[in-house]
Amino acid sequence: MARRKIANALFGMLAFLAIFASLVTLVALLIDVVARGGSSVDLQFFTSAPSRIPAKAGILPALVGTLWVTTLVAIMTFPIGVAAAIYLEEYAGRGRWSRLLRINISNLAGVPSIVYGIFGLALFVRLLGLGRTVFAAALTLSLLILPVVIISSMEAIRAVPPSQREAAYALGATRWQMVRRALLPAAAPGILTGIVLAVGRAVGETAPLILIGAVTFVTFVPVNPFEDKYTVLPIQIFNWAGRPQAAFQEISAAAILVLLVLMFLLNLVAIILRARLSRTIQW
């Protein structure tokens, strides 16, 4: 008993030190980014295209490209990921085929993003002939985060008490009525949180998009996702950060600050949705 207490105390101390070190690192990075790029974030920075002159450079094409890709990824990932989770948890049973699917989905969640980029280049860009477009990028990133969405949705569905299923069946509901009227409303907070966090991961990806042809210097706003070339904020940051001039380092820090704010807003949306849905369900 004493050894278990000592081990628990040791693990707790190590966890506290890890969290503290992560927070210190995060705060230091935020201070550095704000100090270097905060003065460059203004209206001109949001409304201008990239330029070889740092004072005139902006992030408008990259920001619009990021919003295009993020929106398409969310639209494609949400129904497929949730439907797959419902099938695996409520319809597939616990047979050999179901176990194999679960194992493969868990393995796909750990595959490096660069592998998805290679796959997207071979399948969407070359084999299907979609070209180096926003739509091909969205399909690739959807494959990247789909295992994460499925796993998080399965966990949320699994967390619903069996009594809610049994109560729906006792009232004469079919399986689909039980899923639609009882299961999904109860699991909705966890499902939406997992989806928003997964989309947030897609927003910060760079390597897959470089492989499938995202352009590092775009001076126009993408309008047609099926034809126009594009860039995104992480690639624009990578382009500016690789230049030796101090002025480009400053606008690179400014773009990092914008990307961090975008990620913060996505996480804030996840927190608000979870809180509201949880409150509605409790009521």
PDB file of C-alpha atoms in Angstrom:
ATOM      1  CA  MET A   1       0.000   0.000   0.000  1.00  0.00           C
ATOM      2  CA  ALA A   2       2.819   2.369   0.888  1.00  0.00           C
ATOM      3  CA  ARG A   3       4.610   1.586  -2.377  1.00  0.00           C
ATOM      4  CA  ARG A   4       1.425   2.314  -4.322  1.00  0.00           C
ATOM      5  CA  LYS A   5       1.048   5.675  -2.587  1.00  0.00           C
ATOM      6  CA  ILE A   6       4.663   6.557  -3.310  1.00  0.00           C
ATOM      7  CA  ALA A   7       4.255   5.528  -6.967  1.00  0.00           C
ATOM      8  CA  ASN A   8       1.048   7.576  -7.303  1.00  0.00           C
ATOM      9  CA  ALA A   9       2.727  10.587  -5.727  1.00  0.00           C
ATOM     10  CA  LEU A  10       5.727  10.202  -8.052  1.00  0.00           C
ATOM     11  CA  PHE A  11       3.547   9.926 -11.148  1.00  0.00           C
ATOM     12  CA  GLY A  12       1.519  12.917 -10.021  1.00  0.00           C
ATOM     13  CA  MET A  13       4.677  14.972  -9.547  1.00  0.00           C
ATOM     14  CA  LEU A  14       5.986  13.969 -12.984  1.00  0.00           C
ATOM     15  CA  ALA A  15       2.652  14.876 -14.585  1.00  0.00           C
ATOM     16  CA  PHE A  16       2.677  18.256 -12.836  1.00  0.00           C
ATOM     17  CA  LEU A  17       6.235  18.947 -14.005  1.00  0.00           C
ATOM     18  CA  ALA A  18       5.334  17.981 -17.585  1.00  0.00           C
ATOM     19  CA  ILE A  19       2.282  20.255 -17.582  1.00  0.00           C
ATOM     20  CA  PHE A  20       4.259  23.094 -16.005  1.00  0.00           C
ATOM     21  CA  ALA A  21       7.078  22.748 -18.556  1.00  0.00           C
ATOM     22  CA  SER A  22       4.554  22.723 -21.411  1.00  0.00           C
ATOM     23  CA  LEU A  23       2.837  25.854 -20.100  1.00  0.00           C
ATOM     24  CA  VAL A  24       6.142  27.684 -19.650  1.00  0.00           C
ATOM     25  CA  THR A  25       7.201  26.756 -23.189  1.00  0.00           C
ATOM     26  CA  LEU A  26       3.843  27.844 -24.610  1.00  0.00           C
ATOM     27  CA  VAL A  27       3.923  31.172 -22.781  1.00  0.00           C
ATOM     28  CA  ALA A  28       7.500  31.823 -23.903  1.00  0.00           C
ATOM     29  CA  LEU A  29       6.574  31.093 -27.527  1.00  0.00           C
ATOM     30  CA  LEU A  30       3.520  33.345 -27.336  1.00  0.00           C
ATOM     31  CA  ILE A  31       5.546  36.196 -25.859  1.00  0.00           C
ATOM     32  CA  ASP A  32       8.194  35.823 -28.568  1.00  0.00           C
ATOM     33  CA  VAL A  33       5.620  35.712 -31.379  1.00  0.00           C
ATOM     34  CA  VAL A  34       3.687  38.713 -30.066  1.00  0.00           C
ATOM     35  CA  ALA A  35       6.889  40.712 -29.519  1.00  0.00           C
ATOM     36  CA  ARG A  36       8.173  40.051 -33.041  1.00  0.00           C
ATOM     37  CA  GLY A  37       4.970  40.085 -35.067  1.00  0.00           C
ATOM     38  CA  GLY A  38       2.369  41.980 -33.092  1.00  0.00           C
ATOM     39  CA  SER A  39       3.170  45.327 -34.714  1.00  0.00           C
ATOM     40  CA  SER A  40       2.685  43.854 -38.218  1.00  0.00           C
ATOM     41  CA  VAL A  41      -0.884  42.710 -37.628  1.00  0.00           C
ATOM     42  CA  ASP A  42      -3.077  45.441 -39.082  1.00  0.00           C
ATOM     43  CA  LEU A  43      -5.829  45.844 -41.670  1.00  0.00           C
ATOM     44  CA  GLN A  44      -3.344  46.023 -44.549  1.00  0.00           C
ATOM     45  CA  PHE A  45      -1.848  42.696 -43.435  1.00  0.00           C
ATOM     46  CA  PHE A  46      -5.259  41.010 -43.730  1.00  0.00           C
ATOM     47  CA  THR A  47      -6.288  42.595 -47.029  1.00  0.00           C
ATOM     48  CA  SER A  48      -3.035  42.368 -49.042  1.00  0.00           C
ATOM     49  CA  ALA A  49      -1.471  39.576 -51.069  1.00  0.00           C
ATOM     50  CA  PRO A  50       2.069  38.282 -50.512  1.00  0.00           C
ATOM     51  CA  SER A  51       4.773  40.524 -51.901  1.00  0.00           C
ATOM     52  CA  ARG A  52       8.547  40.564 -52.283  1.00  0.00           C
ATOM     53  CA  ILE A  53       8.435  43.802 -50.304  1.00  0.00           C
ATOM     54  CA  PRO A  54       7.766  42.886 -46.656  1.00  0.00           C
ATOM     55  CA  ALA A  55       6.000  46.161 -45.847  1.00  0.00           C
ATOM     56  CA  LYS A  56       3.376  45.455 -48.537  1.00  0.00           C
ATOM     57  CA  ALA A  57       2.969  41.710 -47.888  1.00  0.00           C
ATOM     58  CA  GLY A  58      -0.266  40.263 -46.534  1.00  0.00           C
ATOM     59  CA  ILE A  59      -2.056  36.984 -45.901  1.00  0.00           C
ATOM     60  CA  LEU A  60      -5.376  37.412 -47.732  1.00  0.00           C
ATOM     61  CA  PRO A  61      -4.914  34.563 -50.288  1.00  0.00           C
ATOM     62  CA  ALA A  62      -3.510  32.224 -47.612  1.00  0.00           C
ATOM     63  CA  LEU A  63      -6.287  33.077 -45.167  1.00  0.00           C
ATOM     64  CA  VAL A  64      -9.016  32.500 -47.766  1.00  0.00           C
ATOM     65  CA  GLY A  65      -7.339  29.262 -48.858  1.00  0.00           C
ATOM     66  CA  THR A  66      -7.227  28.091 -45.240  1.00  0.00           C
ATOM     67  CA  LEU A  67     -10.920  28.880 -44.774  1.00  0.00           C
ATOM     68  CA  TRP A  68     -11.800  27.076 -48.028  1.00  0.00           C
ATOM     69  CA  VAL A  69      -9.874  23.948 -47.041  1.00  0.00           C
ATOM     70  CA  THR A  70     -11.161  23.975 -43.454  1.00  0.00           C
ATOM     71  CA  THR A  71     -14.792  24.358 -44.516  1.00  0.00           C
ATOM     72  CA  LEU A  72     -14.623  21.562 -47.078  1.00  0.00           C
ATOM     73  CA  VAL A  73     -12.813  19.261 -44.643  1.00  0.00           C
ATOM     74  CA  ALA A  74     -15.481  19.828 -41.989  1.00  0.00           C
ATOM     75  CA  ILE A  75     -18.331  19.251 -44.459  1.00  0.00           C
ATOM     76  CA  MET A  76     -16.852  15.990 -45.747  1.00  0.00           C
ATOM     77  CA  THR A  77     -15.577  14.611 -42.453  1.00  0.00           C
ATOM     78  CA  PHE A  78     -18.611  15.172 -40.225  1.00  0.00           C
ATOM     79  CA  PRO A  79     -21.192  12.846 -41.867  1.00  0.00           C
ATOM     80  CA  ILE A  80     -18.719  10.114 -42.827  1.00  0.00           C
ATOM     81  CA  GLY A  81     -16.968   9.997 -39.470  1.00  0.00           C
ATOM     82  CA  VAL A  82     -20.143  10.026 -37.379  1.00  0.00           C
ATOM     83  CA  ALA A  83     -21.879   7.463 -39.621  1.00  0.00           C
ATOM     84  CA  ALA A  84     -18.870   5.128 -39.383  1.00  0.00           C
ATOM     85  CA  ALA A  85     -18.801   5.482 -35.595  1.00  0.00           C
ATOM     86  CA  ILE A  86     -22.525   4.707 -35.333  1.00  0.00           C
ATOM     87  CA  TYR A  87     -22.131   1.639 -37.532  1.00  0.00           C
ATOM     88  CA  LEU A  88     -19.171   0.271 -35.570  1.00  0.00           C
ATOM     89  CA  GLU A  89     -20.744   0.868 -32.163  1.00  0.00           C
ATOM     90  CA  GLU A  90     -24.404   0.045 -32.776  1.00  0.00           C
ATOM     91  CA  TYR A  91     -24.650  -2.190 -35.841  1.00  0.00           C
ATOM     92  CA  ALA A  92     -21.376  -4.021 -36.515  1.00  0.00           C
ATOM     93  CA  GLY A  93     -21.332  -6.082 -33.344  1.00  0.00           C
ATOM     94  CA  ARG A  94     -18.118  -7.502 -31.891  1.00  0.00           C
ATOM     95  CA  GLY A  95     -17.175 -10.017 -34.566  1.00  0.00           C
ATOM     96  CA  ARG A  96     -13.861 -10.541 -36.300  1.00  0.00           C
ATOM     97  CA  TRP A  97     -14.639  -8.058 -39.102  1.00  0.00           C
ATOM     98  CA  SER A  98     -15.602  -5.368 -36.619  1.00  0.00           C
ATOM     99  CA  ARG A  99     -12.457  -5.889 -34.548  1.00  0.00           C
ATOM    100  CA  LEU A 100     -10.335  -5.706 -37.697  1.00  0.00           C
ATOM    101  CA  LEU A 101     -11.958  -2.408 -38.693  1.00  0.00           C
ATOM    102  CA  ARG A 102     -11.370  -0.921 -35.242  1.00  0.00           C
ATOM    103  CA  ILE A 103      -7.716  -1.959 -35.213  1.00  0.00           C
ATOM    104  CA  ASN A 104      -7.102  -0.509 -38.672  1.00  0.00           C
ATOM    105  CA  ILE A 105      -8.817   2.770 -37.803  1.00  0.00           C
ATOM    106  CA  SER A 106      -6.689   3.089 -34.670  1.00  0.00           C
ATOM    107  CA  ASN A 107      -3.555   2.379 -36.708  1.00  0.00           C
ATOM    108  CA  LEU A 108      -4.514   4.956 -39.349  1.00  0.00           C
ATOM    109  CA  ALA A 109      -4.840   7.607 -36.628  1.00  0.00           C
ATOM    110  CA  GLY A 110      -1.116   7.200 -35.934  1.00  0.00           C
ATOM    111  CA  VAL A 111       0.122   7.298 -39.537  1.00  0.00           C
ATOM    112  CA  PRO A 112       2.402  10.324 -40.217  1.00  0.00           C
ATOM    113  CA  SER A 113       0.736  13.107 -42.171  1.00  0.00           C
ATOM    114  CA  ILE A 114       3.396  12.973 -44.892  1.00  0.00           C
ATOM    115  CA  VAL A 115       2.128   9.493 -45.839  1.00  0.00           C
ATOM    116  CA  TYR A 116      -1.353  10.916 -46.394  1.00  0.00           C
ATOM    117  CA  GLY A 117       0.228  13.571 -48.584  1.00  0.00           C
ATOM    118  CA  ILE A 118       1.867  10.905 -50.761  1.00  0.00           C
ATOM    119  CA  PHE A 119      -1.409   9.013 -50.972  1.00  0.00           C
ATOM    120  CA  GLY A 120      -3.340  12.167 -51.867  1.00  0.00           C
ATOM    121  CA  LEU A 121      -0.825  13.036 -54.579  1.00  0.00           C
ATOM    122  CA  ALA A 122      -1.100   9.567 -56.134  1.00  0.00           C
ATOM    123  CA  LEU A 123      -4.885   9.178 -55.847  1.00  0.00           C
ATOM    124  CA  PHE A 124      -6.545  12.594 -56.037  1.00  0.00           C
ATOM    125  CA  VAL A 125      -4.048  14.673 -58.001  1.00  0.00           C
ATOM    126  CA  ARG A 126      -2.800  12.114 -60.518  1.00  0.00           C
ATOM    127  CA  LEU A 127      -5.139   9.107 -60.726  1.00  0.00           C
ATOM    128  CA  LEU A 128      -8.451  10.977 -60.411  1.00  0.00           C
ATOM    129  CA  GLY A 129      -7.100  14.038 -62.212  1.00  0.00           C
ATOM    130  CA  LEU A 130      -8.335  16.609 -59.701  1.00  0.00           C
ATOM    131  CA  GLY A 131      -5.140  18.611 -60.064  1.00  0.00           C
ATOM    132  CA  ARG A 132      -3.406  20.712 -57.437  1.00  0.00           C
ATOM    133  CA  THR A 133      -6.624  22.325 -56.241  1.00  0.00           C
ATOM    134  CA  VAL A 134      -8.367  23.209 -53.002  1.00  0.00           C
ATOM    135  CA  PHE A 135     -10.690  20.223 -53.393  1.00  0.00           C
ATOM    136  CA  ALA A 136      -7.794  17.748 -53.653  1.00  0.00           C
ATOM    137  CA  ALA A 137      -6.251  19.296 -50.532  1.00  0.00           C
ATOM    138  CA  ALA A 138      -9.541  19.016 -48.639  1.00  0.00           C
ATOM    139  CA  LEU A 139      -9.932  15.343 -49.612  1.00  0.00           C
ATOM    140  CA  THR A 140      -6.399  14.567 -48.433  1.00  0.00           C
ATOM    141  CA  LEU A 141      -6.843  16.325 -45.093  1.00  0.00           C
ATOM    142  CA  SER A 142     -10.236  14.657 -44.647  1.00  0.00           C
ATOM    143  CA  LEU A 143      -8.531  11.270 -44.891  1.00  0.00           C
ATOM    144  CA  LEU A 144      -5.928  12.499 -42.405  1.00  0.00           C
ATOM    145  CA  ILE A 145      -8.395  13.443 -39.663  1.00  0.00           C
ATOM    146  CA  LEU A 146     -11.155  10.923 -40.422  1.00  0.00           C
ATOM    147  CA  PRO A 147      -9.706   8.203 -38.107  1.00  0.00           C
ATOM    148  CA  VAL A 148      -9.496  10.745 -35.279  1.00  0.00           C
ATOM    149  CA  VAL A 149     -13.123  11.783 -35.830  1.00  0.00           C
ATOM    150  CA  ILE A 150     -14.289   8.162 -35.919  1.00  0.00           C
ATOM    151  CA  ILE A 151     -12.421   7.239 -32.729  1.00  0.00           C
ATOM    152  CA  SER A 152     -13.614  10.298 -30.797  1.00  0.00           C
ATOM    153  CA  SER A 153     -17.200   9.740 -31.983  1.00  0.00           C
ATOM    154  CA  MET A 154     -17.045   6.066 -30.964  1.00  0.00           C
ATOM    155  CA  GLU A 155     -15.826   7.049 -27.502  1.00  0.00           C
ATOM    156  CA  ALA A 156     -18.624   9.596 -27.155  1.00  0.00           C
ATOM    157  CA  ILE A 157     -21.244   7.041 -28.221  1.00  0.00           C
ATOM    158  CA  ARG A 158     -19.772   4.403 -25.924  1.00  0.00           C
ATOM    159  CA  ALA A 159     -19.991   6.814 -22.996  1.00  0.00           C
ATOM    160  CA  VAL A 160     -23.793   7.059 -23.268  1.00  0.00           C
ATOM    161  CA  PRO A 161     -25.332   4.988 -20.423  1.00  0.00           C
ATOM    162  CA  PRO A 162     -26.990   1.739 -21.541  1.00  0.00           C
ATOM    163  CA  SER A 163     -30.111   2.807 -19.643  1.00  0.00           C
ATOM    164  CA  GLN A 164     -30.868   5.401 -22.330  1.00  0.00           C
ATOM    165  CA  ARG A 165     -30.829   2.753 -25.025  1.00  0.00           C
ATOM    166  CA  GLU A 166     -32.970   0.425 -22.919  1.00  0.00           C
ATOM    167  CA  ALA A 167     -35.458   3.206 -22.160  1.00  0.00           C
ATOM    168  CA  ALA A 168     -35.863   3.962 -25.874  1.00  0.00           C
ATOM    169  CA  TYR A 169     -36.415   0.285 -26.669  1.00  0.00           C
ATOM    170  CA  ALA A 170     -38.913   0.025 -23.802  1.00  0.00           C
ATOM    171  CA  LEU A 171     -40.956   2.799 -25.403  1.00  0.00           C
ATOM    172  CA  GLY A 172     -41.138   0.811 -28.638  1.00  0.00           C
ATOM    173  CA  ALA A 173     -38.432   2.617 -30.621  1.00  0.00           C
ATOM    174  CA  THR A 174     -36.633   0.858 -33.446  1.00  0.00           C
ATOM    175  CA  ARG A 175     -32.838   0.765 -33.436  1.00  0.00           C
ATOM    176  CA  TRP A 176     -32.572   3.728 -35.801  1.00  0.00           C
ATOM    177  CA  GLN A 177     -35.110   5.721 -33.769  1.00  0.00           C
ATOM    178  CA  MET A 178     -33.097   4.942 -30.641  1.00  0.00           C
ATOM    179  CA  VAL A 179     -29.905   6.129 -32.330  1.00  0.00           C
ATOM    180  CA  ARG A 180     -31.487   9.286 -33.740  1.00  0.00           C
ATOM    181  CA  ARG A 181     -33.643  10.339 -30.776  1.00  0.00           C
ATOM    182  CA  ALA A 182     -31.715   9.077 -27.731  1.00  0.00           C
ATOM    183  CA  LEU A 183     -28.127   8.161 -28.572  1.00  0.00           C
ATOM    184  CA  LEU A 184     -26.969  11.001 -30.820  1.00  0.00           C
ATOM    185  CA  PRO A 185     -28.332  13.858 -28.664  1.00  0.00           C
ATOM    186  CA  ALA A 186     -26.577  12.418 -25.615  1.00  0.00           C
ATOM    187  CA  ALA A 187     -23.302  11.851 -27.477  1.00  0.00           C
ATOM    188  CA  ALA A 188     -23.410  15.136 -29.398  1.00  0.00           C
ATOM    189  CA  PRO A 189     -21.117  17.143 -27.043  1.00  0.00           C
ATOM    190  CA  GLY A 190     -18.291  14.629 -27.303  1.00  0.00           C
ATOM    191  CA  ILE A 191     -18.787  14.123 -31.039  1.00  0.00           C
ATOM    192  CA  LEU A 192     -18.715  17.839 -31.857  1.00  0.00           C
ATOM    193  CA  THR A 193     -15.723  18.437 -29.610  1.00  0.00           C
ATOM    194  CA  GLY A 194     -13.762  15.682 -31.344  1.00  0.00           C
ATOM    195  CA  ILE A 195     -14.691  17.002 -34.789  1.00  0.00           C
ATOM    196  CA  VAL A 196     -13.684  20.585 -34.014  1.00  0.00           C
ATOM    197  CA  LEU A 197     -10.366  19.509 -32.497  1.00  0.00           C
ATOM    198  CA  ALA A 198      -9.651  17.243 -35.477  1.00  0.00           C
ATOM    199  CA  VAL A 199     -10.411  20.077 -37.902  1.00  0.00           C
ATOM    200  CA  GLY A 200      -8.071  22.249 -35.840  1.00  0.00           C
ATOM    201  CA  ARG A 201      -5.335  19.723 -36.512  1.00  0.00           C
ATOM    202  CA  ALA A 202      -6.053  19.920 -40.237  1.00  0.00           C
ATOM    203  CA  VAL A 203      -5.720  23.721 -40.139  1.00  0.00           C
ATOM    204  CA  GLY A 204      -2.134  23.449 -38.930  1.00  0.00           C
ATOM    205  CA  GLU A 205      -0.948  20.765 -41.379  1.00  0.00           C
ATOM    206  CA  THR A 206       1.738  21.679 -43.909  1.00  0.00           C
ATOM    207  CA  ALA A 207       3.557  18.596 -45.198  1.00  0.00           C
ATOM    208  CA  PRO A 208       0.599  16.911 -46.999  1.00  0.00           C
ATOM    209  CA  LEU A 209      -0.345  20.148 -48.746  1.00  0.00           C
ATOM    210  CA  ILE A 210       3.198  20.786 -49.941  1.00  0.00           C
ATOM    211  CA  LEU A 211       3.254  17.297 -51.452  1.00  0.00           C
ATOM    212  CA  ILE A 212      -0.043  17.685 -53.305  1.00  0.00           C
ATOM    213  CA  GLY A 213       0.959  21.001 -54.797  1.00  0.00           C
ATOM    214  CA  ALA A 214      -0.014  23.932 -52.602  1.00  0.00           C
ATOM    215  CA  VAL A 215       1.784  26.990 -53.977  1.00  0.00           C
ATOM    216  CA  THR A 216       4.119  28.940 -51.708  1.00  0.00           C
ATOM    217  CA  PHE A 217       3.551  32.280 -53.456  1.00  0.00           C
ATOM    218  CA  VAL A 218      -0.017  33.130 -54.490  1.00  0.00           C
ATOM    219  CA  THR A 219      -1.120  36.675 -55.242  1.00  0.00           C
ATOM    220  CA  PHE A 220      -4.788  35.933 -56.002  1.00  0.00           C
ATOM    221  CA  VAL A 221      -7.711  34.753 -53.874  1.00  0.00           C
ATOM    222  CA  PRO A 222      -8.955  31.244 -54.747  1.00  0.00           C
ATOM    223  CA  VAL A 223     -12.587  31.385 -55.862  1.00  0.00           C
ATOM    224  CA  ASN A 224     -13.274  28.004 -57.484  1.00  0.00           C
ATOM    225  CA  PRO A 225     -12.137  25.124 -55.217  1.00  0.00           C
ATOM    226  CA  PHE A 226     -12.172  22.698 -58.153  1.00  0.00           C
ATOM    227  CA  GLU A 227      -9.864  24.692 -60.435  1.00  0.00           C
ATOM    228  CA  ASP A 228      -7.917  27.462 -58.671  1.00  0.00           C
ATOM    229  CA  LYS A 229      -4.487  27.034 -57.192  1.00  0.00           C
ATOM    230  CA  TYR A 230      -4.150  27.965 -53.542  1.00  0.00           C
ATOM    231  CA  THR A 231      -1.988  28.344 -50.485  1.00  0.00           C
ATOM    232  CA  VAL A 232      -2.701  28.133 -46.753  1.00  0.00           C
ATOM    233  CA  LEU A 233      -1.392  29.939 -43.702  1.00  0.00           C
ATOM    234  CA  PRO A 234       1.124  27.264 -42.556  1.00  0.00           C
ATOM    235  CA  ILE A 235       2.742  27.188 -46.012  1.00  0.00           C
ATOM    236  CA  GLN A 236       2.832  30.991 -46.184  1.00  0.00           C
ATOM    237  CA  ILE A 237       4.523  31.022 -42.777  1.00  0.00           C
ATOM    238  CA  PHE A 238       7.014  28.413 -43.969  1.00  0.00           C
ATOM    239  CA  ASN A 239       7.810  30.515 -47.035  1.00  0.00           C
ATOM    240  CA  TRP A 240       8.413  33.726 -45.072  1.00  0.00           C
ATOM    241  CA  ALA A 241      10.303  32.037 -42.237  1.00  0.00           C
ATOM    242  CA  GLY A 242      12.785  30.575 -44.716  1.00  0.00           C
ATOM    243  CA  ARG A 243      13.895  34.009 -45.921  1.00  0.00           C
ATOM    244  CA  PRO A 244      16.926  35.637 -44.289  1.00  0.00           C
ATOM    245  CA  GLN A 245      15.584  39.197 -44.092  1.00  0.00           C
ATOM    246  CA  ALA A 246      14.517  40.323 -40.626  1.00  0.00           C
ATOM    247  CA  ALA A 247      11.385  41.979 -42.037  1.00  0.00           C
ATOM    248  CA  PHE A 248      10.135  38.648 -43.389  1.00  0.00           C
ATOM    249  CA  GLN A 249      10.770  37.055 -40.006  1.00  0.00           C
ATOM    250  CA  GLU A 250       8.507  39.690 -38.451  1.00  0.00           C
ATOM    251  CA  ILE A 251       5.604  39.128 -40.844  1.00  0.00           C
ATOM    252  CA  SER A 252       6.118  35.388 -40.422  1.00  0.00           C
ATOM    253  CA  ALA A 253       5.606  35.851 -36.683  1.00  0.00           C
ATOM    254  CA  ALA A 254       2.516  37.951 -37.436  1.00  0.00           C
ATOM    255  CA  ALA A 255       1.072  35.138 -39.583  1.00  0.00           C
ATOM    256  CA  ILE A 256       1.841  32.657 -36.782  1.00  0.00           C
ATOM    257  CA  LEU A 257      -0.105  34.895 -34.426  1.00  0.00           C
ATOM    258  CA  VAL A 258      -3.101  34.881 -36.782  1.00  0.00           C
ATOM    259  CA  LEU A 259      -2.927  31.090 -37.079  1.00  0.00           C
ATOM    260  CA  LEU A 260      -2.795  30.735 -33.290  1.00  0.00           C
ATOM    261  CA  VAL A 261      -5.841  32.973 -32.931  1.00  0.00           C
ATOM    262  CA  LEU A 262      -7.680  30.853 -35.520  1.00  0.00           C
ATOM    263  CA  MET A 263      -6.799  27.676 -33.615  1.00  0.00           C
ATOM    264  CA  PHE A 264      -7.890  29.318 -30.360  1.00  0.00           C
ATOM    265  CA  LEU A 265     -11.251  30.247 -31.886  1.00  0.00           C
ATOM    266  CA  LEU A 266     -11.797  26.669 -33.073  1.00  0.00           C
ATOM    267  CA  ASN A 267     -11.083  25.344 -29.579  1.00  0.00           C
ATOM    268  CA  LEU A 268     -13.343  28.009 -28.084  1.00  0.00           C
ATOM    269  CA  VAL A 269     -16.146  26.900 -30.406  1.00  0.00           C
ATOM    270  CA  ALA A 270     -15.633  23.318 -29.215  1.00  0.00           C
ATOM    271  CA  ILE A 271     -15.841  24.376 -25.555  1.00  0.00           C
ATOM    272  CA  ILE A 272     -18.975  26.494 -26.089  1.00  0.00           C
ATOM    273  CA  LEU A 273     -20.745  23.777 -28.090  1.00  0.00           C
ATOM    274  CA  ARG A 274     -19.942  21.152 -25.495  1.00  0.00           C
ATOM    275  CA  ALA A 275     -21.147  23.346 -22.632  1.00  0.00           C
ATOM    276  CA  ARG A 276     -24.423  24.293 -24.354  1.00  0.00           C
ATOM    277  CA  LEU A 277     -25.230  20.773 -25.503  1.00  0.00           C
ATOM    278  CA  SER A 278     -24.420  19.331 -22.091  1.00  0.00           C
ATOM    279  CA  ARG A 279     -26.666  21.887 -20.404  1.00  0.00           C
ATOM    280  CA  THR A 280     -29.493  21.136 -22.859  1.00  0.00           C
ATOM    281  CA  ILE A 281     -29.222  17.397 -22.298  1.00  0.00           C
ATOM    282  CA  GLN A 282     -29.162  17.774 -18.500  1.00  0.00           C
ATOM    283  CA  TRP A 283     -32.301  19.909 -18.685  1.00  0.00           C
TER     284      TRP A 283
END
